[in-house]
Structure formats: structure tokens, C-alpha cells
mmCIF file of C-alpha atoms in Angstrom:
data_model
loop_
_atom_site.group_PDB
_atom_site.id
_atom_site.type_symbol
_atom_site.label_atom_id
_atom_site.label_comp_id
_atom_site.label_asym_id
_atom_site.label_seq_id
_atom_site.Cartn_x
_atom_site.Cartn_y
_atom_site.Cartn_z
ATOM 1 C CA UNK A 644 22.772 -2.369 29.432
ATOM 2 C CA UNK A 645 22.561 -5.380 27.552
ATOM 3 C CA UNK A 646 21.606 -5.353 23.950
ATOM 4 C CA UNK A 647 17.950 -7.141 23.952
ATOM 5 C CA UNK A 648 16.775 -4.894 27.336
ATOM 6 C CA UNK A 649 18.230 -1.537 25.096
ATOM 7 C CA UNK A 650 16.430 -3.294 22.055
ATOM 8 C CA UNK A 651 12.956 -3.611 24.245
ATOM 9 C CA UNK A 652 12.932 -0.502 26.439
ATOM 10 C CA UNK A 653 13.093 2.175 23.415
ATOM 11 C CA UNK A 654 9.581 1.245 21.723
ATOM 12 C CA UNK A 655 8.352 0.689 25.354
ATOM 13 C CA UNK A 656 9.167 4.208 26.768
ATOM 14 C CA UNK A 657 7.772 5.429 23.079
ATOM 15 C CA UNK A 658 4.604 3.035 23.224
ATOM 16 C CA UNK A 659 4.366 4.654 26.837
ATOM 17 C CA UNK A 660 4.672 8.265 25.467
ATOM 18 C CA UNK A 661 1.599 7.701 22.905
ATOM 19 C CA UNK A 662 -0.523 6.190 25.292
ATOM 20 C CA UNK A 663 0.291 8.927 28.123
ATOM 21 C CA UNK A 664 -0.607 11.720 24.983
ATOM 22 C CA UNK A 665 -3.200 9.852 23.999
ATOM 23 C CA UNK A 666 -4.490 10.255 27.876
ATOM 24 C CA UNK A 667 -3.922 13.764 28.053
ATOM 25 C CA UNK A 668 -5.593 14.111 24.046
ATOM 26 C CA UNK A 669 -8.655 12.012 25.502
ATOM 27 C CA UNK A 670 -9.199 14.083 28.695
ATOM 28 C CA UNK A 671 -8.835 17.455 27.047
ATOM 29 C CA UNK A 672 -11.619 16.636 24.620
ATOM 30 C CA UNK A 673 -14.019 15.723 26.676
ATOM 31 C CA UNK A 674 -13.201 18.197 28.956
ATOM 32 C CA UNK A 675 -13.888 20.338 26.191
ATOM 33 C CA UNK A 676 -16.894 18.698 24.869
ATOM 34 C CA UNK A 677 -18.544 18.950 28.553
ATOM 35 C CA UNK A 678 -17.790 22.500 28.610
ATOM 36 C CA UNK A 679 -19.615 23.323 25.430
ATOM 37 C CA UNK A 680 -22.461 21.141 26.253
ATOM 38 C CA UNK A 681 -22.878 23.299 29.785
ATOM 39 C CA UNK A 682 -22.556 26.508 27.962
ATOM 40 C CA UNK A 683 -25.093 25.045 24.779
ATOM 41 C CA UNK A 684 -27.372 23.539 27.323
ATOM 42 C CA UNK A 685 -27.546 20.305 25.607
ATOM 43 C CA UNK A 686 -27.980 16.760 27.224
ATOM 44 C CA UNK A 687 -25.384 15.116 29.268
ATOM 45 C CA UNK A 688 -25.999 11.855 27.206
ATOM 46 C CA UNK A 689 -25.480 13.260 23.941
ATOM 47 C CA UNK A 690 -22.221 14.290 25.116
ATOM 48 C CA UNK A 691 -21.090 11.326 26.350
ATOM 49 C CA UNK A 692 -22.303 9.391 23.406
ATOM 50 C CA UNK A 693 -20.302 11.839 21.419
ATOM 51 C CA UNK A 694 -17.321 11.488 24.359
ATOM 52 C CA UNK A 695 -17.610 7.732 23.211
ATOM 53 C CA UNK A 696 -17.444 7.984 19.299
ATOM 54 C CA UNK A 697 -14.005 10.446 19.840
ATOM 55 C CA UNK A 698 -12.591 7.290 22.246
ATOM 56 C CA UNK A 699 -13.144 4.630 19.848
ATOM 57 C CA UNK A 700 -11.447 6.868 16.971
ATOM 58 C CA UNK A 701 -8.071 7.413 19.914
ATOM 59 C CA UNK A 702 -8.356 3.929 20.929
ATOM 60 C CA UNK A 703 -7.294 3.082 16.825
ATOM 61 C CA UNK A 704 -5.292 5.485 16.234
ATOM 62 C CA UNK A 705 -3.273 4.608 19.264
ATOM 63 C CA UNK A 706 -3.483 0.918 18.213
ATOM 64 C CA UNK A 707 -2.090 1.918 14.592
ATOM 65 C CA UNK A 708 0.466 3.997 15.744
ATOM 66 C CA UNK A 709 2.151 1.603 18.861
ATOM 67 C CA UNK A 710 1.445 -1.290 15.582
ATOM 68 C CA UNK A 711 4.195 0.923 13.872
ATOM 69 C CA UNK A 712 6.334 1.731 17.032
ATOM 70 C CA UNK A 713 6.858 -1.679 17.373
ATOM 71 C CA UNK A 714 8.531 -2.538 14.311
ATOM 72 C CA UNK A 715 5.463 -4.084 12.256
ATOM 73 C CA UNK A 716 6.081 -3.062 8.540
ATOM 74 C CA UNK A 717 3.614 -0.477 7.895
ATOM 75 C CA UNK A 718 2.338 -2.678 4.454
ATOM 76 C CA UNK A 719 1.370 -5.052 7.301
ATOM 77 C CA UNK A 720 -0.497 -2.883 9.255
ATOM 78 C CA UNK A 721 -2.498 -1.094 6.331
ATOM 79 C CA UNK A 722 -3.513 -4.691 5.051
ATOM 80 C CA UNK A 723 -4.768 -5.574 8.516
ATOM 81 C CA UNK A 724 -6.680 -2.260 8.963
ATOM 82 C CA UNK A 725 -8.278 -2.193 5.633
ATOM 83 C CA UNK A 726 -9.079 -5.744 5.468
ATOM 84 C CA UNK A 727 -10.878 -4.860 8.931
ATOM 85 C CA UNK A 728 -12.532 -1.697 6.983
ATOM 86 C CA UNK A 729 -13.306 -3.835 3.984
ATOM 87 C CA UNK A 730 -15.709 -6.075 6.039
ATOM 88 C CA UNK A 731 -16.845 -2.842 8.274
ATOM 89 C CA UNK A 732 -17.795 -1.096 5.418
ATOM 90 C CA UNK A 733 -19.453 -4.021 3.917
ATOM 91 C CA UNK A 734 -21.213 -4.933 6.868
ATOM 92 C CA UNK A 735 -22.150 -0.406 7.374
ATOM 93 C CA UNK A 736 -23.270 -0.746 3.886
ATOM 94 C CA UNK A 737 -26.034 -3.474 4.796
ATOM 95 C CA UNK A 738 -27.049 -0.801 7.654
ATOM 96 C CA UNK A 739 -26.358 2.646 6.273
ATOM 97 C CA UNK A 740 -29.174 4.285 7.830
ATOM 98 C CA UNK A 741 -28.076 3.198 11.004
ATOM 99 C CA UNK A 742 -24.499 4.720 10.100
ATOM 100 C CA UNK A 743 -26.324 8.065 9.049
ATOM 101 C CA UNK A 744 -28.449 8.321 12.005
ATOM 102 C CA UNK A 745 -24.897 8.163 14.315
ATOM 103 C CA UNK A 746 -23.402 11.144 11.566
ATOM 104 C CA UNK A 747 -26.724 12.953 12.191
ATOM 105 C CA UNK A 748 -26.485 12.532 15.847
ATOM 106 C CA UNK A 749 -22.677 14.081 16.042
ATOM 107 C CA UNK A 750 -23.799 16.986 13.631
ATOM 108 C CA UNK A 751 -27.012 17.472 15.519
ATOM 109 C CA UNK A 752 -24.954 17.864 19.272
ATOM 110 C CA UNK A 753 -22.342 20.325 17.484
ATOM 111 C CA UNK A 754 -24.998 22.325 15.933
ATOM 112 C CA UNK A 755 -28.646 22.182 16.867
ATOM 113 C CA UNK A 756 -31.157 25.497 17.375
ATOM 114 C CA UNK A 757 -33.465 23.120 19.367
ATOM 115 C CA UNK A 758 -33.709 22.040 22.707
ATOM 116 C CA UNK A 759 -35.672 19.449 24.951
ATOM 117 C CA UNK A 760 -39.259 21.417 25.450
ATOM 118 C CA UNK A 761 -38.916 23.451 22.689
ATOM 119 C CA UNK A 762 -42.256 22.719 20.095
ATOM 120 C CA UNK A 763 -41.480 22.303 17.277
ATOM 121 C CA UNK A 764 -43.257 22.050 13.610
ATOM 122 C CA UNK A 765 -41.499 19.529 10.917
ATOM 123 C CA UNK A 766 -42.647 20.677 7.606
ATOM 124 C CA UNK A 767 -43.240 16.999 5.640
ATOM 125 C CA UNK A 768 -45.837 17.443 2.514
ATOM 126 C CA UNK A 769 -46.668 13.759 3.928
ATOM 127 C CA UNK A 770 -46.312 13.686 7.411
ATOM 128 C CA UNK A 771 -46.194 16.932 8.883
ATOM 129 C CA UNK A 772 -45.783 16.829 12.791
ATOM 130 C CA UNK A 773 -45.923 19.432 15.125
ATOM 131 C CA UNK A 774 -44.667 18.205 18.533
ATOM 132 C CA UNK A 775 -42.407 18.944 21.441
ATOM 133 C CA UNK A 776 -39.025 17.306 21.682
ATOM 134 C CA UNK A 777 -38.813 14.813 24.717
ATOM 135 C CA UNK A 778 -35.261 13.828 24.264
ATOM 136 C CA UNK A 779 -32.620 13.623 21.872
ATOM 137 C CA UNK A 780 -30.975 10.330 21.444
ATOM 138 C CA UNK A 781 -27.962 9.093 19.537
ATOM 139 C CA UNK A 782 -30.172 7.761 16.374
ATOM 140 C CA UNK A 783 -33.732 9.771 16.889
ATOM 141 C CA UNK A 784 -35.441 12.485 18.461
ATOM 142 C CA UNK A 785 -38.390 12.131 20.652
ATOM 143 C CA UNK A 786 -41.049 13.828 20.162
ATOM 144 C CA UNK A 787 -44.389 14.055 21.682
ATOM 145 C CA UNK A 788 -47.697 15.308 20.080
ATOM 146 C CA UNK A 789 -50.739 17.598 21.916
ATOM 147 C CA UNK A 790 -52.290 14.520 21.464
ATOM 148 C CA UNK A 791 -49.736 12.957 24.132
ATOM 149 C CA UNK A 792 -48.156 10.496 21.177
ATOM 150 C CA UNK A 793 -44.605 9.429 21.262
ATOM 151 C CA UNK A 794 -43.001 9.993 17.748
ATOM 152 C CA UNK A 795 -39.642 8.829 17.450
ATOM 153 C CA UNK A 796 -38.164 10.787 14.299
ATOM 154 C CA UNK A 797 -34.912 9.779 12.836
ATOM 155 C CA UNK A 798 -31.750 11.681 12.885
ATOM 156 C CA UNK A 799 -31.001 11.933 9.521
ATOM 157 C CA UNK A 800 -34.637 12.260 8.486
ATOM 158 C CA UNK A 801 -34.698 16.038 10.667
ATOM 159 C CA UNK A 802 -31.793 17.087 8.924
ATOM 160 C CA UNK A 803 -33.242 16.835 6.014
ATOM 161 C CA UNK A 804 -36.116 18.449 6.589
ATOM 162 C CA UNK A 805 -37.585 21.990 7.269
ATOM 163 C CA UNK A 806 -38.373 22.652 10.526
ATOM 164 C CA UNK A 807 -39.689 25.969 12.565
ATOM 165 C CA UNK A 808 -39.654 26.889 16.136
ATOM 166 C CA UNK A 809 -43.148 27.269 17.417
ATOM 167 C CA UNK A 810 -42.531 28.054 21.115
ATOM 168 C CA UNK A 811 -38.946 27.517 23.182
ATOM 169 C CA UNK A 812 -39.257 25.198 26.338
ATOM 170 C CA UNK A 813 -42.563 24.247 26.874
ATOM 171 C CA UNK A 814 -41.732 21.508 29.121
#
């Protein structure tokens, strides 16, 4: 074989490699993820929201790692992706909440002791709410009151605080 096919067909059988493991990687998490929402009950968009967030984070990692396969100095390639996070972060920083709703959302579909129906009682000295959760999104909860009022909770804002199980699948 000539020297610039040799030259070009080793990073592309590598590059091919990643992106086949990266495949395989993909499908057995959310495989995996599907599985433990079936066996946790839990709503078939929260685990493809979460089936999402895992993509984007194998999408750039396989991006970073065929950058390096392919003979860009790795210097290069960490000023590229932290310039890139630089302005992210900046940019996450202006909408945090936003950023802690998603974090909520992730923690909330790997462990949450509630379910759509259930009736719940949110223990706020200001606020308190007693409702039944309609659905469970990516950033907030639905939830709606005896009163038939839709109260959209954030994520973060459950986590933080107490809540009790009045009655399990009311709906």
C-alpha cells in the first residue's frame, strides 16, 4: 500500500472503532435505563429525556476522542473545548436555575419515592401544597390541587423540601 492510503486508513479504522463502541456504549444504556424505568414504573418521557442528556455527553466524548485520533495536538483540543465551556458556563451561569432544574430532573428519575397519582403534601412554612402529581417533567412536577388547580413546582425546589405521602395512586 502506498504511504498516504497506510497514513489515512489507521485513524479511520480507529475513528471507526470509537464510533462502533460508542454505538454499542449508547444502546446498552438505554437499554438499561428502559429496563429500570419498567421495573421503577416511572414515565417513558423521563427516560428518554434522561436517554437524551447520556447522548449528548457520548456524542462529546466521541468528538474529543476521534479530535485526538486524528492527530490534533491535545493543547489544541483542550483550548477549543474549554473556550466552548468558558462561554457555556457563562451563558449556564445567567440561567442556573434552569441548569438545576435539569440536575434535579436526572436525580429525581434515578431516585424518586413518588409516582404519577400518588397525593402528595409539600411541607413549605409559606406555601404549603397538598396535591396529586399529574406528571413529571424534565424541569417541574405537575401537580394538581382538590381544588382542580394546576401547580407546576420546580425540580430543584421539591428536592429541597419535605414532603410526605398522603395516599399512593389516586389517579
Amino acid at each position: 500500500m502506498s504511504e498516504p492510503i497506510s497514513t489515512f486508513l489507521k485513524p479511520s479504522l480507529i475513528t471507526l472503532a470509537v464510533v462502533i463502541i460508542m454505538l454499542l456504549l449508547r444502546l446498552i444504556i438505554k437499554t438499561s435505563t428502559l429496563k429500570i424505568a419498567r421495573k421503577t414504573q416511572k414515565n417513558e418521557a423521563r427516560s428518554r429525556q434522561i436517554i437524551r442528556y447520556v447522548n449528548v455527553l457520548l456524542l462529546i466524548t466521541t468528538l474529543f476522542v476521534a479530535m485526538l485520533i486524528w492527530g490534533i495536538d491535545y493543547t489544541d483540543v483542550a483550548l477549543i473545548f474549554s473556550s466552548t465551556f468558558a462561554v457555556i458556563g457563562v451563558a449556564f451561569f445567567a440561567i442556573w436555575s434552569v441548569l438545576s432544574n435539569i440536575t434535579s430532573g436526572v436525580i429525581m428519575f434515578i431516585y424518586f419515592p413518588y409516582k404519577i397519582g400518588d397525593k402528595i403534601k409539600i411541607h413549605d412554612k409559606d406555601f404549603p401544597i397538598e396535591a396529586v402529581i399529574e406528571d413529571i417533567k424534565a424541569f417541574q412536577l405537575h401537580l394538581r390541587t382538590e381544588e382542580n388547580e394546576l401547580i407546576t413546582y420546580p425540580n430543584n425546589l421539591f428536592l429541597q423540601k419535605p414532603v410526605s405521602l398522603l395516599e399512593k395512586d389516586v389517579i
